[in-house]
Amino acid sequence: MTLNNILQQRPSWLAEGKEADVVLSCRVRLARNIAGAPFPAQAGDNALAAVMRVAGEAVDELSRRLGRTFTWIELDKMTEIDRAVLVEKHLISPLQAGNPRLRAAIVSDDGAVSVMVNEEDHFRIQVMMPGLGLENVLEIADKVDDVLEEGMNFAFDEKFGYLTACPTNIGTALRATAMLHMPGLVLVRQVDNMALAAARVGLIVRGMYGEGSEVLGDIFQVSNQLAMGYSESELVESMTNMVEQIASRERLAREQLMEKQRAGLEDMVWRSYGTLSCARLLENAEAMSLYSKALLGIDLNILKIPKEIIYQLMVDTREGHILRAAGAGTEPCSKEWLRAKIVRDRLAEVKLT
Amino acid sequence: MTLNNILQQRPSWLAEGKEADVVLSCRVRLARNIAGAPFPAQAGDNALAAVMRVAGEAVDELSRRLGRTFTWIELDKMTEIDRAVLVEKHLISPLQAGNPRLRAAIVSDDGAVSVMVNEEDHFRIQVMMPGLGLENVLEIADKVDDVLEEGMNFAFDEKFGYLTACPTNIGTALRATAMLHMPGLVLVRQVDNMALAAARVGLIVRGMYGEGSEVLGDIFQVSNQLAMGYSESELVESMTNMVEQIASRERLAREQLMEKQRAGLEDMVWRSYGTLSCARLLENAEAMSLYSKALLGIDLNILKIPKEIIYQLMVDTREGHILRAAGAGTEPCSKEWLRAKIVRDRLAEVKLT
């Protein structure tokens, strides 16, 4: 697997999974640090390089044990645009992309399993899957954890659990996340209520790219706020329960809208499709909002096109992806023009049924 | 020719004529009153009936002399919706439609020539034509005038000219009107300037349905404010000159927009087409605005569909036309839904080239 392939292909979590009408994907992230070594923010070049070395040595063993091919990607050996593409695929963080020296990522061929090296912590193990399946995702993350642990000692305290750069991660150092599409709750203005209910069980609701990111396309990240006081599997179980509840509320909102405002809903969905098919300039935020309506339309059987097309567009029309696809020397065309062209061409390939 | 045909067919002035990129149609209207008889607003039933009788007697002679078949339409012998359709076709006025008793219209088979009977004046002769051709239109109106005059004495004063119910019409009693599509001047915010320039030569700029009507779809009526002090042909000539000047300004605005904001213009046109093709609910004002952008797109060679389709939709999707086409018993569907369906179906018949 080459870096090129990873940059170009669709990540395997961009597909329809369990509860796919609401849950786009789920993710587990485990933070790990080498005992006795300074956290990346405090580390000098030698210390960072030592972490890189240990991580690099684990790649082959990860491929053998996980049954996937992993690729070692050093972030300062690629262009800024390629790093942006990895961020948009959720494979590295903006923090890493902005400071690529002595930073790396270990990425599985399907993009589902990855390890960020020298991000906030020495290692951030990350596993993603389409739909809701946090138990499975956790299982895979634990395997990666086992492989890494064989080559080093992790910073661990009997009382506190895993030690991490940020106190909120201390304990299990686990963050479980579900990416939820909630156009129904947005339309009936119930997102804030839902977020309050989630907060009561220790979950936090945010925009698509996590902390501080804006909400685009009615897509929300739900994740656990604290990582201690519960076991990994307890955290994942309570999170799964809450996500299922939120999904039910979202479905109820959609049903009510279909009952009471069917014509308005159909109009909204079809106008979005019309704009996506015809526009010559599309800003990212507008495109995301239109994708959201198209997805809702597919779920409600108003619009009959394959959902994967929209999923794929959601990633392929982000800025980094667009600039990478356009290549050098396409300057006069604005990003908005290129985005609109990609969307138009893709939708033109689909027959409406 | 039956009333039904007149209600259903496309008026002949809804086509492409001279300077069609800006001038949709032109019209001449002559006001005439029978000498010694009270104006309709002051007239009792007997007086109104007398005017109806004289008018009715002229129908056959009009057909013979004008080479068109005229139909006599008594306005209180039709439904309110049918009267609304005639208003939307510019064949009768809202004033007549609202007070149909002892009111009539004499309408030529192609809808181009008509006489309103017992409107504000006893007779309002009206001739319409696509594009700019006020001289021809005036010639036809004068022929109608000749025929009517043979059966009666018109109220005429040597000093003032033709006497009319409203003082602004006294003199030639002629109102010449051009219906102009000016999306370019709207976009560059030059309509007010243009209206001021027109006012300086005695012309007034108004919305599509004349006095007090709102501006829809960037369509403006330009007409002479006063009817005295000049001969008919002088009025028509000065009006033609001014309309040609306005059309040049509109073309210049479009050229500038194409030079400086081509992508934005293409985006606007294509989004409008997308919405027209896909929306499930369309309000009249929005539809008119979208038609305007589509027409502009056709003129600028951005959108390649026949202009007549949009012209036809401009009339067929007005409220009266929609309700008449829907027939009785189609209650649950809103007008907006019916409008969107008509537009969608028509556009689906056209191949984009």
Short mmCIF file of N, CA and C in Angstrom, two decimals, chain A residues 263-264 266-267 270-271 273-275 277-283 286 290 337 340, chain B residues 263-264 266-267 270-271 273-275 277-283 286 290 337 340:
data_model
loop_
_atom_site.label_atom_id
_atom_site.label_comp_id
_atom_site.label_asym_id
_atom_site.label_seq_id
_atom_site.Cartn_x
_atom_site.Cartn_y
_atom_site.Cartn_z
N ALA A 263 -44.77 17.90 2.08
CA ALA A 263 -44.49 18.66 0.85
C ALA A 263 -43.26 19.56 1.04
N GLY A 264 -43.18 20.21 2.21
CA GLY A 264 -42.05 21.08 2.49
C GLY A 264 -40.74 20.32 2.53
N GLU A 266 -40.13 17.36 1.01
CA GLU A 266 -39.80 16.92 -0.36
C GLU A 266 -39.21 18.08 -1.15
N ASP A 267 -39.80 19.26 -0.97
CA ASP A 267 -39.30 20.45 -1.66
C ASP A 267 -37.85 20.72 -1.27
N TRP A 270 -35.50 18.05 -2.78
CA TRP A 270 -35.34 18.15 -4.23
C TRP A 270 -34.63 19.43 -4.66
N ARG A 271 -34.89 20.52 -3.94
CA ARG A 271 -34.14 21.74 -4.25
C ARG A 271 -32.65 21.53 -4.01
N TYR A 273 -31.02 18.72 -4.18
CA TYR A 273 -30.53 17.90 -5.29
C TYR A 273 -30.35 18.76 -6.55
N GLY A 274 -31.32 19.63 -6.82
CA GLY A 274 -31.25 20.50 -8.00
C GLY A 274 -30.04 21.41 -7.94
N THR A 275 -29.78 21.98 -6.78
CA THR A 275 -28.63 22.87 -6.64
C THR A 275 -27.33 22.09 -6.78
N SER A 277 -26.85 19.43 -8.46
CA SER A 277 -26.70 18.99 -9.86
C SER A 277 -26.35 20.13 -10.81
N CYS A 278 -26.69 21.35 -10.42
CA CYS A 278 -26.60 22.46 -11.38
C CYS A 278 -25.63 23.57 -11.02
N ALA A 279 -25.37 23.77 -9.74
CA ALA A 279 -24.57 24.93 -9.33
C ALA A 279 -23.21 24.94 -10.01
N ARG A 280 -22.67 26.12 -10.24
CA ARG A 280 -21.33 26.28 -10.82
C ARG A 280 -20.33 26.75 -9.78
N LEU A 281 -20.80 27.17 -8.63
CA LEU A 281 -19.93 27.58 -7.53
C LEU A 281 -20.53 27.03 -6.24
N LEU A 282 -19.75 26.32 -5.47
CA LEU A 282 -20.26 25.77 -4.22
C LEU A 282 -19.23 25.96 -3.11
N GLU A 283 -19.63 26.66 -2.05
CA GLU A 283 -18.79 26.77 -0.87
C GLU A 283 -18.90 25.46 -0.09
N GLU A 286 -22.00 25.27 2.32
CA GLU A 286 -23.26 25.06 1.61
C GLU A 286 -23.34 23.64 1.07
N LEU A 290 -26.22 20.86 1.74
CA LEU A 290 -26.97 20.22 0.67
C LEU A 290 -26.83 18.70 0.72
N TRP A 337 -15.57 26.59 -7.78
CA TRP A 337 -15.91 26.12 -9.12
C TRP A 337 -15.55 24.64 -9.25
N ALA A 340 -18.00 22.47 -7.31
CA ALA A 340 -19.28 22.32 -8.02
C ALA A 340 -19.15 21.35 -9.19
N ALA B 263 -18.39 33.56 -13.79
CA ALA B 263 -18.67 32.36 -13.00
C ALA B 263 -19.91 32.57 -12.12
N GLY B 264 -19.99 33.74 -11.51
CA GLY B 264 -21.14 34.03 -10.64
C GLY B 264 -22.44 34.05 -11.42
N GLU B 266 -23.02 32.45 -14.34
CA GLU B 266 -23.33 31.08 -14.74
C GLU B 266 -23.93 30.31 -13.57
N ASP B 267 -23.34 30.53 -12.40
CA ASP B 267 -23.84 29.86 -11.20
C ASP B 267 -25.29 30.25 -10.93
N TRP B 270 -27.64 28.64 -13.61
CA TRP B 270 -27.79 27.19 -13.47
C TRP B 270 -28.50 26.80 -12.19
N ARG B 271 -28.25 27.56 -11.11
CA ARG B 271 -29.00 27.28 -9.88
C ARG B 271 -30.49 27.50 -10.10
N TYR B 273 -32.09 27.24 -12.92
CA TYR B 273 -32.58 26.11 -13.71
C TYR B 273 -32.76 24.87 -12.81
N GLY B 274 -31.78 24.63 -11.94
CA GLY B 274 -31.86 23.48 -11.04
C GLY B 274 -33.07 23.55 -10.14
N THR B 275 -33.34 24.73 -9.61
CA THR B 275 -34.49 24.88 -8.72
C THR B 275 -35.79 24.70 -9.49
N SER B 277 -36.25 22.95 -12.12
CA SER B 277 -36.39 21.55 -12.53
C SER B 277 -36.72 20.62 -11.38
N CYS B 278 -36.41 21.04 -10.15
CA CYS B 278 -36.49 20.10 -9.03
C CYS B 278 -37.48 20.49 -7.93
N ALA B 279 -37.75 21.77 -7.75
CA ALA B 279 -38.56 22.20 -6.60
C ALA B 279 -39.91 21.51 -6.59
N ARG B 280 -40.44 21.30 -5.41
CA ARG B 280 -41.79 20.73 -5.24
C ARG B 280 -42.80 21.78 -4.81
N LEU B 281 -42.34 22.93 -4.43
CA LEU B 281 -43.22 24.05 -4.04
C LEU B 281 -42.62 25.33 -4.61
N LEU B 282 -43.41 26.06 -5.35
CA LEU B 282 -42.91 27.32 -5.93
C LEU B 282 -43.95 28.42 -5.78
N GLU B 283 -43.57 29.49 -5.10
CA GLU B 283 -44.41 30.68 -5.02
C GLU B 283 -44.30 31.43 -6.34
N GLU B 286 -41.20 33.85 -6.59
CA GLU B 286 -39.94 33.13 -6.76
C GLU B 286 -39.84 32.56 -8.18
N LEU B 290 -36.96 33.19 -10.95
CA LEU B 290 -36.19 32.09 -11.55
C LEU B 290 -36.32 32.11 -13.08
N TRP B 337 -47.59 23.75 -5.04
CA TRP B 337 -47.24 22.40 -5.49
C TRP B 337 -47.60 22.23 -6.96
N ALA B 340 -45.11 24.11 -9.16
CA ALA B 340 -43.82 23.41 -9.28
C ALA B 340 -43.95 22.22 -10.23
#
